Amino acid sequence: MRTISKYKVVYNKNVKKKYIVPLAALTCTLLLAFIFLTRKTITVFEDGKERRIATYKNTVKKALEDNKILVGPKDKISLALEAKLVNKEIINIKRAVNVKVLVDRKELSIESAEDNVGLMLNAEKITLGNEDRVEPEKGAKLSDGMEIKIVRVETKTVEEKAPINFNTVVKKSSRMPNNQRKTAQEGKNGEKKVTYSVVCEDGKEVSRKVTSETVLSNPVDEIILQGTYPLMPVNKNGEALPYSRVFKARATAYYAVYGVGRTYTASGRKAVRNVDGYSTIAVDKSIIPLGTKLFVEGYGFAIAADVGTAIVGNNIDVYFNTYKEACNWAVKYVNVYVLK
């Protein structure tokens, strides 16, 4: 019995040695194989900067966290964080930058990893009108600290009424002395409808352009009568003519009763009205001899060529071609110059 027990112990020790060593070797081999198979080498690009890392993690998120690479909520990553990793994976991370957007009288602080201004505005659901202006332009690359301004632009049509100023027309009048002016017709403004194309930026008008005008009422000219007769005798050059004396006279008027060119004076001359020369007047020949050259204030140059029963003393009667002209003159008190 002792002999059998002895051999039994020896047999057990040999068996253990025979199996334990190979098992240990197999375990090591399997462990090395597992380590080799689960180890991954990946490449991470952060804003274009390359970084190679080795990891045993099986998801993108765990691999990045294991290497202290954090992904912010606005950062852009080429793979989903829960995606399974494979060896030689390439991961691109674009970091968000901080920008300010000035829009609609507000200042917005925004984080964005978009490539340019336009894509950022789309991502943030900031809508633009057809005429709105973006500064800098939508194609500009985003950068940290950038300030972006959106100008709301609106073009609208505006109609307004505006006055049409009247013109002042000066007409010469041979019936008035040159120191007199009077209004023969009052001026009146007209009115027009003006259509503008108005451009507003952020609610404020910055420009307007007339697109059409419609006349609603025409203006009425103001007519001013300017006398042409000099108050003193002057020649065509405006130089004063010599005279022997001057007296105040009561001047009435008469006209060509028998027609122009058919009315004769007491001296036998035809009665004439010549605004550029000498006209006919009636005088008291005991005071002013017939044939005397005179200058009558407001009437012009004249020759004493006629008389009348009512023309006595310092009374004169000036001649006009028409009844209307004589009526317009009526009665005036004027200076009469006796020319040398």
mmCIF file of C-alpha atoms in Angstrom:
data_model
loop_
_atom_site.group_PDB
_atom_site.id
_atom_site.type_symbol
_atom_site.label_atom_id
_atom_site.label_comp_id
_atom_site.label_asym_id
_atom_site.label_seq_id
_atom_site.Cartn_x
_atom_site.Cartn_y
_atom_site.Cartn_z
ATOM 1 C CA MET A 1 0.000 0.000 0.000
ATOM 2 C CA ARG A 2 2.773 2.463 0.768
ATOM 3 C CA THR A 3 4.416 1.735 -2.515
ATOM 4 C CA ILE A 4 1.255 2.586 -4.486
ATOM 5 C CA SER A 5 0.818 5.932 -2.681
ATOM 6 C CA LYS A 6 4.337 6.892 -3.465
ATOM 7 C CA TYR A 7 3.873 6.352 -7.163
ATOM 8 C CA LYS A 8 0.557 8.225 -7.070
ATOM 9 C CA VAL A 9 2.168 11.406 -5.763
ATOM 10 C CA VAL A 10 4.895 11.259 -8.312
ATOM 11 C CA TYR A 11 2.319 10.785 -11.036
ATOM 12 C CA ASN A 12 0.319 13.912 -9.981
ATOM 13 C CA LYS A 13 3.377 16.169 -9.925
ATOM 14 C CA ASN A 14 4.373 15.094 -13.390
ATOM 15 C CA VAL A 15 0.888 15.667 -14.716
ATOM 16 C CA LYS A 16 0.768 19.245 -13.307
ATOM 17 C CA LYS A 17 4.083 20.151 -14.842
ATOM 18 C CA LYS A 18 3.014 18.693 -18.132
ATOM 19 C CA TYR A 19 -0.142 20.876 -18.446
ATOM 20 C CA ILE A 20 0.542 24.077 -16.495
ATOM 21 C CA VAL A 21 3.467 25.256 -18.569
ATOM 22 C CA PRO A 22 1.669 25.020 -21.914
ATOM 23 C CA LEU A 23 -1.431 26.690 -20.449
ATOM 24 C CA ALA A 24 0.601 29.589 -19.169
ATOM 25 C CA ALA A 25 2.262 29.977 -22.519
ATOM 26 C CA LEU A 26 -1.118 29.903 -24.265
ATOM 27 C CA THR A 27 -2.516 32.491 -21.893
ATOM 28 C CA CYS A 28 0.396 34.814 -22.543
ATOM 29 C CA THR A 29 0.013 34.329 -26.252
ATOM 30 C CA LEU A 30 -3.694 35.078 -26.125
ATOM 31 C CA LEU A 31 -3.101 38.119 -23.949
ATOM 32 C CA LEU A 32 -0.479 39.457 -26.310
ATOM 33 C CA ALA A 33 -2.767 38.807 -29.237
ATOM 34 C CA PHE A 34 -5.623 40.631 -27.489
ATOM 35 C CA ILE A 35 -3.406 43.573 -26.708
ATOM 36 C CA PHE A 36 -2.123 43.655 -30.252
ATOM 37 C CA LEU A 37 -5.582 43.373 -31.759
ATOM 38 C CA THR A 38 -7.246 46.019 -29.529
ATOM 39 C CA ARG A 39 -4.463 48.583 -29.790
ATOM 40 C CA LYS A 40 -5.247 51.243 -32.409
ATOM 41 C CA THR A 41 -3.185 54.040 -33.831
ATOM 42 C CA ILE A 42 -5.293 56.973 -34.924
ATOM 43 C CA THR A 43 -4.585 60.426 -36.342
ATOM 44 C CA VAL A 44 -6.373 63.479 -34.972
ATOM 45 C CA PHE A 45 -6.342 66.819 -36.801
ATOM 46 C CA GLU A 46 -7.284 69.782 -34.586
ATOM 47 C CA ASP A 47 -7.791 72.856 -36.795
ATOM 48 C CA GLY A 48 -5.357 71.290 -39.234
ATOM 49 C CA LYS A 49 -2.706 70.376 -36.632
ATOM 50 C CA GLU A 50 -1.805 66.689 -36.759
ATOM 51 C CA ARG A 51 -1.542 64.484 -33.664
ATOM 52 C CA ARG A 52 -0.962 60.705 -33.647
ATOM 53 C CA ILE A 53 -2.187 58.735 -30.653
ATOM 54 C CA ALA A 54 -2.370 55.081 -29.610
ATOM 55 C CA THR A 55 -5.469 53.864 -27.814
ATOM 56 C CA TYR A 56 -7.162 50.715 -26.596
ATOM 57 C CA LYS A 57 -10.556 52.410 -26.411
ATOM 58 C CA ASN A 58 -13.223 51.268 -28.790
ATOM 59 C CA THR A 59 -15.183 54.521 -29.369
ATOM 60 C CA VAL A 60 -14.201 57.970 -30.635
ATOM 61 C CA LYS A 61 -15.374 59.683 -27.458
ATOM 62 C CA LYS A 62 -13.443 57.373 -25.095
ATOM 63 C CA ALA A 63 -10.287 57.562 -27.179
ATOM 64 C CA LEU A 64 -10.355 61.376 -27.221
ATOM 65 C CA GLU A 65 -11.156 61.632 -23.503
ATOM 66 C CA ASP A 66 -8.377 59.144 -22.720
ATOM 67 C CA ASN A 67 -5.982 61.529 -24.444
ATOM 68 C CA LYS A 68 -7.527 64.638 -22.849
ATOM 69 C CA ILE A 69 -8.933 65.884 -26.156
ATOM 70 C CA LEU A 70 -12.250 67.528 -25.339
ATOM 71 C CA VAL A 71 -14.891 68.340 -27.938
ATOM 72 C CA GLY A 72 -17.095 71.366 -27.213
ATOM 73 C CA PRO A 73 -20.788 71.502 -28.103
ATOM 74 C CA LYS A 74 -20.136 73.857 -31.058
ATOM 75 C CA ASP A 75 -16.951 72.111 -32.266
ATOM 76 C CA LYS A 76 -17.292 70.134 -35.483
ATOM 77 C CA ILE A 77 -15.946 66.561 -35.633
ATOM 78 C CA SER A 78 -15.774 64.325 -38.667
ATOM 79 C CA LEU A 79 -17.023 61.202 -36.796
ATOM 80 C CA ALA A 80 -19.839 60.713 -34.320
ATOM 81 C CA LEU A 81 -18.542 60.560 -30.751
ATOM 82 C CA GLU A 82 -20.166 57.140 -30.200
ATOM 83 C CA ALA A 83 -18.756 55.721 -33.442
ATOM 84 C CA LYS A 84 -16.607 52.567 -33.165
ATOM 85 C CA LEU A 85 -12.912 53.096 -33.744
ATOM 86 C CA VAL A 86 -10.835 51.158 -36.206
ATOM 87 C CA ASN A 87 -7.098 51.141 -36.579
ATOM 88 C CA LYS A 88 -5.575 53.963 -38.601
ATOM 89 C CA GLU A 89 -8.727 56.073 -38.171
ATOM 90 C CA ILE A 90 -8.492 59.771 -39.108
ATOM 91 C CA ILE A 91 -10.498 62.238 -37.026
ATOM 92 C CA ASN A 92 -10.862 65.906 -37.969
ATOM 93 C CA ILE A 93 -11.860 68.406 -35.303
ATOM 94 C CA LYS A 94 -12.674 72.026 -36.148
ATOM 95 C CA ARG A 95 -12.748 74.207 -33.071
ATOM 96 C CA ALA A 96 -15.502 76.784 -32.684
ATOM 97 C CA VAL A 97 -14.491 80.446 -32.450
ATOM 98 C CA ASN A 98 -16.237 83.274 -30.616
ATOM 99 C CA VAL A 99 -17.779 85.991 -32.780
ATOM 100 C CA LYS A 100 -20.118 88.933 -32.212
ATOM 101 C CA VAL A 101 -23.078 89.572 -34.486
ATOM 102 C CA LEU A 102 -24.710 93.004 -34.510
ATOM 103 C CA VAL A 103 -28.208 92.654 -35.924
ATOM 104 C CA ASP A 104 -31.614 94.275 -35.362
ATOM 105 C CA ARG A 105 -30.152 96.588 -32.687
ATOM 106 C CA LYS A 106 -28.889 93.574 -30.707
ATOM 107 C CA GLU A 107 -25.428 92.189 -29.995
ATOM 108 C CA LEU A 108 -25.252 88.393 -30.139
ATOM 109 C CA SER A 109 -22.315 86.365 -28.797
ATOM 110 C CA ILE A 110 -21.989 83.221 -30.887
ATOM 111 C CA GLU A 111 -19.709 80.185 -30.934
ATOM 112 C CA SER A 112 -19.347 78.640 -34.367
ATOM 113 C CA ALA A 113 -17.092 76.230 -36.197
ATOM 114 C CA GLU A 114 -18.516 77.070 -39.626
ATOM 115 C CA ASP A 115 -16.082 77.945 -42.380
ATOM 116 C CA ASN A 116 -17.402 81.404 -43.235
ATOM 117 C CA VAL A 117 -19.818 84.136 -42.220
ATOM 118 C CA GLY A 118 -22.628 82.996 -44.504
ATOM 119 C CA LEU A 119 -22.587 79.397 -43.245
ATOM 120 C CA MET A 120 -22.518 80.617 -39.647
ATOM 121 C CA LEU A 121 -25.592 82.811 -40.212
ATOM 122 C CA ASN A 122 -27.435 79.879 -41.785
ATOM 123 C CA ALA A 123 -26.473 77.590 -38.911
ATOM 124 C CA GLU A 124 -27.672 80.142 -36.355
ATOM 125 C CA LYS A 125 -30.903 80.707 -38.321
ATOM 126 C CA ILE A 126 -30.219 84.421 -38.790
ATOM 127 C CA THR A 127 -32.176 85.226 -41.934
ATOM 128 C CA LEU A 128 -31.164 87.838 -44.492
ATOM 129 C CA GLY A 129 -33.381 89.884 -46.784
ATOM 130 C CA ASN A 130 -32.601 90.239 -50.477
ATOM 131 C CA GLU A 131 -31.116 93.702 -49.975
ATOM 132 C CA ASP A 132 -29.512 93.229 -46.544
ATOM 133 C CA ARG A 133 -25.792 93.931 -46.339
ATOM 134 C CA VAL A 134 -23.312 91.829 -44.342
ATOM 135 C CA GLU A 135 -20.012 93.298 -43.149
ATOM 136 C CA PRO A 136 -17.649 91.577 -43.713
ATOM 137 C CA GLU A 137 -19.101 89.724 -46.695
ATOM 138 C CA LYS A 138 -20.683 86.295 -46.355
ATOM 139 C CA GLY A 139 -17.684 84.567 -47.920
ATOM 140 C CA ALA A 140 -15.268 85.910 -45.284
ATOM 141 C CA LYS A 141 -13.564 83.239 -43.150
ATOM 142 C CA LEU A 142 -14.576 83.154 -39.484
ATOM 143 C CA SER A 143 -11.923 84.110 -36.950
ATOM 144 C CA ASP A 144 -11.916 84.377 -33.185
ATOM 145 C CA GLY A 145 -13.096 87.774 -31.956
ATOM 146 C CA MET A 146 -14.594 88.741 -35.325
ATOM 147 C CA GLU A 147 -17.383 91.347 -35.298
ATOM 148 C CA ILE A 148 -20.062 90.867 -37.921
ATOM 149 C CA LYS A 149 -22.595 93.564 -38.741
ATOM 150 C CA ILE A 150 -25.860 92.968 -40.545
ATOM 151 C CA VAL A 151 -27.455 96.074 -42.039
ATOM 152 C CA ARG A 152 -31.137 95.689 -42.796
ATOM 153 C CA VAL A 153 -31.734 97.400 -46.152
ATOM 154 C CA GLU A 154 -35.189 98.273 -47.448
ATOM 155 C CA THR A 155 -36.138 100.082 -50.649
ATOM 156 C CA LYS A 156 -39.612 101.544 -50.695
ATOM 157 C CA THR A 157 -41.687 103.846 -52.893
ATOM 158 C CA VAL A 158 -42.817 107.133 -51.338
ATOM 159 C CA GLU A 159 -45.184 109.686 -52.872
ATOM 160 C CA GLU A 160 -45.190 113.313 -51.734
ATOM 161 C CA LYS A 161 -46.782 116.536 -52.911
ATOM 162 C CA ALA A 162 -44.462 119.454 -53.603
ATOM 163 C CA PRO A 163 -44.960 123.053 -54.742
ATOM 164 C CA ILE A 164 -43.984 124.266 -58.194
ATOM 165 C CA ASN A 165 -42.615 127.758 -57.645
ATOM 166 C CA PHE A 166 -44.031 130.473 -59.824
ATOM 167 C CA ASN A 167 -41.795 132.623 -62.028
ATOM 168 C CA THR A 168 -41.556 136.384 -61.834
ATOM 169 C CA VAL A 169 -41.807 138.091 -65.218
ATOM 170 C CA VAL A 170 -40.830 141.751 -65.498
ATOM 171 C CA LYS A 171 -42.475 143.635 -68.356
ATOM 172 C CA LYS A 172 -41.540 147.119 -69.445
ATOM 173 C CA SER A 173 -44.285 149.716 -69.410
ATOM 174 C CA SER A 174 -44.064 152.957 -71.330
ATOM 175 C CA ARG A 175 -46.925 154.325 -69.248
ATOM 176 C CA MET A 176 -44.873 154.446 -66.046
ATOM 177 C CA PRO A 177 -41.763 156.355 -65.000
ATOM 178 C CA ASN A 178 -38.629 154.330 -64.525
ATOM 179 C CA ASN A 179 -38.725 154.666 -60.752
ATOM 180 C CA GLN A 180 -42.003 152.800 -60.491
ATOM 181 C CA ARG A 181 -42.818 149.113 -60.376
ATOM 182 C CA LYS A 182 -46.171 147.539 -59.760
ATOM 183 C CA THR A 183 -47.611 144.061 -59.688
ATOM 184 C CA ALA A 184 -49.924 143.479 -62.622
ATOM 185 C CA GLN A 185 -50.601 139.822 -61.728
ATOM 186 C CA GLU A 186 -50.089 137.969 -58.461
ATOM 187 C CA GLY A 187 -48.002 134.825 -58.698
ATOM 188 C CA LYS A 188 -49.325 131.492 -57.495
ATOM 189 C CA ASN A 189 -47.428 128.267 -56.872
ATOM 190 C CA GLY A 190 -48.495 125.127 -58.659
ATOM 191 C CA GLU A 191 -48.420 121.618 -57.215
ATOM 192 C CA LYS A 192 -46.934 118.304 -58.293
ATOM 193 C CA LYS A 193 -46.846 114.722 -57.073
ATOM 194 C CA VAL A 194 -43.299 113.430 -56.717
ATOM 195 C CA THR A 195 -42.560 109.697 -56.506
ATOM 196 C CA TYR A 196 -39.309 108.720 -54.781
ATOM 197 C CA SER A 197 -37.365 105.498 -54.455
ATOM 198 C CA VAL A 198 -36.247 105.659 -50.811
ATOM 199 C CA VAL A 199 -33.474 103.468 -49.360
ATOM 200 C CA CYS A 200 -33.499 102.858 -45.591
ATOM 201 C CA GLU A 201 -30.772 101.154 -43.568
ATOM 202 C CA ASP A 202 -31.770 99.816 -40.162
ATOM 203 C CA GLY A 203 -34.901 101.933 -40.376
ATOM 204 C CA LYS A 204 -33.144 105.204 -41.213
ATOM 205 C CA GLU A 205 -33.378 106.879 -44.601
ATOM 206 C CA VAL A 206 -29.985 107.116 -46.321
ATOM 207 C CA SER A 207 -30.943 108.143 -49.843
ATOM 208 C CA ARG A 208 -33.847 109.014 -52.082
ATOM 209 C CA LYS A 209 -34.156 109.331 -55.833
ATOM 210 C CA VAL A 210 -36.934 110.899 -57.871
ATOM 211 C CA THR A 211 -38.495 108.297 -60.153
ATOM 212 C CA SER A 212 -41.410 110.319 -61.541
ATOM 213 C CA GLU A 213 -43.235 113.646 -61.286
ATOM 214 C CA THR A 214 -46.863 114.425 -62.116
ATOM 215 C CA VAL A 215 -48.107 118.009 -62.371
ATOM 216 C CA LEU A 216 -51.340 118.485 -60.417
ATOM 217 C CA SER A 217 -51.710 122.217 -61.059
ATOM 218 C CA ASN A 218 -49.597 124.653 -63.066
ATOM 219 C CA PRO A 219 -48.083 127.749 -61.461
ATOM 220 C CA VAL A 220 -49.242 131.246 -62.386
ATOM 221 C CA ASP A 221 -46.512 133.740 -63.243
ATOM 222 C CA GLU A 222 -46.131 136.897 -61.222
ATOM 223 C CA ILE A 223 -46.086 139.846 -63.635
ATOM 224 C CA ILE A 224 -44.282 143.020 -62.591
ATOM 225 C CA LEU A 225 -44.574 146.198 -64.639
ATOM 226 C CA GLN A 226 -41.417 148.294 -64.753
ATOM 227 C CA GLY A 227 -41.741 151.868 -65.919
ATOM 228 C CA THR A 228 -39.436 152.967 -68.721
ATOM 229 C CA TYR A 229 -39.845 156.732 -68.789
ATOM 230 C CA PRO A 230 -37.042 158.579 -67.031
ATOM 231 C CA LEU A 231 -37.965 161.119 -64.368
ATOM 232 C CA MET A 232 -35.496 163.595 -65.811
ATOM 233 C CA PRO A 233 -34.501 164.245 -69.428
ATOM 234 C CA VAL A 234 -31.670 161.949 -70.448
ATOM 235 C CA ASN A 235 -30.269 160.866 -73.800
ATOM 236 C CA LYS A 236 -30.003 157.265 -75.038
ATOM 237 C CA ASN A 237 -26.780 156.844 -73.083
ATOM 238 C CA GLY A 238 -28.513 157.838 -69.866
ATOM 239 C CA GLU A 239 -26.740 161.189 -69.699
ATOM 240 C CA ALA A 240 -28.715 164.166 -68.353
ATOM 241 C CA LEU A 241 -29.813 166.760 -70.911
ATOM 242 C CA PRO A 242 -29.628 170.476 -70.152
ATOM 243 C CA TYR A 243 -32.864 172.333 -69.438
ATOM 244 C CA SER A 244 -33.693 175.982 -68.757
ATOM 245 C CA ARG A 245 -36.355 175.484 -66.141
ATOM 246 C CA VAL A 246 -38.739 172.967 -64.595
ATOM 247 C CA PHE A 247 -42.286 173.475 -63.363
ATOM 248 C CA LYS A 248 -45.084 171.415 -61.889
ATOM 249 C CA ALA A 249 -47.989 170.859 -64.258
ATOM 250 C CA ARG A 250 -51.422 169.269 -64.215
ATOM 251 C CA ALA A 251 -51.351 166.807 -67.112
ATOM 252 C CA THR A 252 -54.499 165.457 -68.737
ATOM 253 C CA ALA A 253 -54.644 163.268 -71.856
ATOM 254 C CA TYR A 254 -56.408 163.173 -75.220
ATOM 255 C CA TYR A 255 -56.334 160.711 -78.118
ATOM 256 C CA ALA A 256 -56.659 160.451 -81.902
ATOM 257 C CA VAL A 257 -60.405 160.927 -82.282
ATOM 258 C CA TYR A 258 -60.198 160.803 -86.081
ATOM 259 C CA GLY A 259 -57.717 157.940 -86.161
ATOM 260 C CA VAL A 260 -53.962 157.660 -85.959
ATOM 261 C CA GLY A 261 -52.314 159.827 -88.590
ATOM 262 C CA ARG A 262 -55.507 161.773 -89.279
ATOM 263 C CA THR A 263 -55.538 164.006 -86.201
ATOM 264 C CA TYR A 264 -54.000 167.448 -86.618
ATOM 265 C CA THR A 265 -52.949 170.030 -84.072
ATOM 266 C CA ALA A 266 -53.589 173.766 -83.869
ATOM 267 C CA SER A 267 -50.147 174.327 -85.349
ATOM 268 C CA GLY A 268 -51.040 172.248 -88.393
ATOM 269 C CA ARG A 269 -48.876 169.280 -87.459
ATOM 270 C CA LYS A 270 -50.086 165.717 -87.238
ATOM 271 C CA ALA A 271 -50.541 164.584 -83.669
ATOM 272 C CA VAL A 272 -48.048 161.787 -82.951
ATOM 273 C CA ARG A 273 -47.133 159.507 -80.094
ATOM 274 C CA ASN A 274 -43.502 158.484 -80.447
ATOM 275 C CA VAL A 275 -42.151 156.736 -77.352
ATOM 276 C CA ASP A 276 -38.645 156.732 -78.863
ATOM 277 C CA GLY A 277 -38.774 160.357 -80.009
ATOM 278 C CA TYR A 278 -40.890 163.463 -79.542
ATOM 279 C CA SER A 279 -44.644 163.237 -78.998
ATOM 280 C CA THR A 280 -47.317 165.910 -79.313
ATOM 281 C CA ILE A 281 -48.713 167.808 -76.328
ATOM 282 C CA ALA A 282 -51.045 170.782 -75.964
ATOM 283 C CA VAL A 283 -49.930 173.773 -73.864
ATOM 284 C CA ASP A 284 -50.868 177.318 -72.936
ATOM 285 C CA LYS A 285 -48.789 179.035 -75.599
ATOM 286 C CA SER A 286 -48.629 182.183 -73.490
ATOM 287 C CA ILE A 287 -46.536 180.221 -71.010
ATOM 288 C CA ILE A 288 -44.867 177.708 -73.341
ATOM 289 C CA PRO A 289 -44.386 178.859 -76.932
ATOM 290 C CA LEU A 290 -45.388 176.409 -79.655
ATOM 291 C CA GLY A 291 -42.404 174.435 -80.953
ATOM 292 C CA THR A 292 -40.761 174.279 -77.526
ATOM 293 C CA LYS A 293 -39.099 170.963 -76.785
ATOM 294 C CA LEU A 294 -40.063 169.555 -73.421
ATOM 295 C CA PHE A 295 -39.579 166.544 -71.220
ATOM 296 C CA VAL A 296 -42.693 165.431 -69.337
ATOM 297 C CA GLU A 297 -42.140 163.212 -66.311
ATOM 298 C CA GLY A 298 -43.729 159.798 -66.926
ATOM 299 C CA TYR A 299 -44.519 160.607 -70.574
ATOM 300 C CA GLY A 300 -41.220 161.348 -72.253
ATOM 301 C CA PHE A 301 -39.960 163.866 -74.797
ATOM 302 C CA ALA A 302 -42.554 166.155 -76.344
ATOM 303 C CA ILE A 303 -43.038 169.194 -78.575
ATOM 304 C CA ALA A 304 -45.513 171.908 -77.699
ATOM 305 C CA ALA A 305 -47.565 171.675 -80.911
ATOM 306 C CA ASP A 306 -51.205 172.018 -79.854
ATOM 307 C CA VAL A 307 -53.472 174.193 -77.733
ATOM 308 C CA GLY A 308 -56.853 173.811 -76.122
ATOM 309 C CA THR A 309 -59.484 176.028 -74.509
ATOM 310 C CA ALA A 310 -59.096 174.196 -71.218
ATOM 311 C CA ILE A 311 -55.317 174.243 -71.349
ATOM 312 C CA VAL A 312 -54.391 177.403 -69.473
ATOM 313 C CA GLY A 313 -51.616 178.211 -67.064
ATOM 314 C CA ASN A 314 -49.579 175.249 -65.859
ATOM 315 C CA ASN A 315 -51.884 172.743 -67.524
ATOM 316 C CA ILE A 316 -50.828 170.448 -70.359
ATOM 317 C CA ASP A 317 -52.637 167.809 -72.425
ATOM 318 C CA VAL A 318 -50.539 164.811 -73.540
ATOM 319 C CA TYR A 319 -51.456 162.896 -76.691
ATOM 320 C CA PHE A 320 -52.026 159.118 -77.071
ATOM 321 C CA ASN A 321 -53.033 157.070 -80.083
ATOM 322 C CA THR A 322 -55.883 155.222 -78.332
ATOM 323 C CA TYR A 323 -58.724 156.013 -75.990
ATOM 324 C CA LYS A 324 -57.563 153.268 -73.598
ATOM 325 C CA GLU A 325 -54.095 154.781 -73.262
ATOM 326 C CA ALA A 326 -55.595 158.195 -72.562
ATOM 327 C CA CYS A 327 -57.885 156.724 -69.903
ATOM 328 C CA ASN A 328 -54.964 154.904 -68.271
ATOM 329 C CA TRP A 329 -53.104 158.208 -67.996
ATOM 330 C CA ALA A 330 -56.138 160.045 -66.635
ATOM 331 C CA VAL A 331 -54.813 163.050 -64.676
ATOM 332 C CA LYS A 332 -51.309 163.310 -63.252
ATOM 333 C CA TYR A 333 -49.275 166.029 -61.606
ATOM 334 C CA VAL A 334 -45.825 165.878 -63.129
ATOM 335 C CA ASN A 335 -42.621 167.827 -63.548
ATOM 336 C CA VAL A 336 -42.175 169.437 -66.955
ATOM 337 C CA TYR A 337 -38.637 170.282 -68.092
ATOM 338 C CA VAL A 338 -38.101 172.995 -70.712
ATOM 339 C CA LEU A 339 -35.144 171.780 -72.759
ATOM 340 C CA LYS A 340 -32.443 174.046 -74.068
#
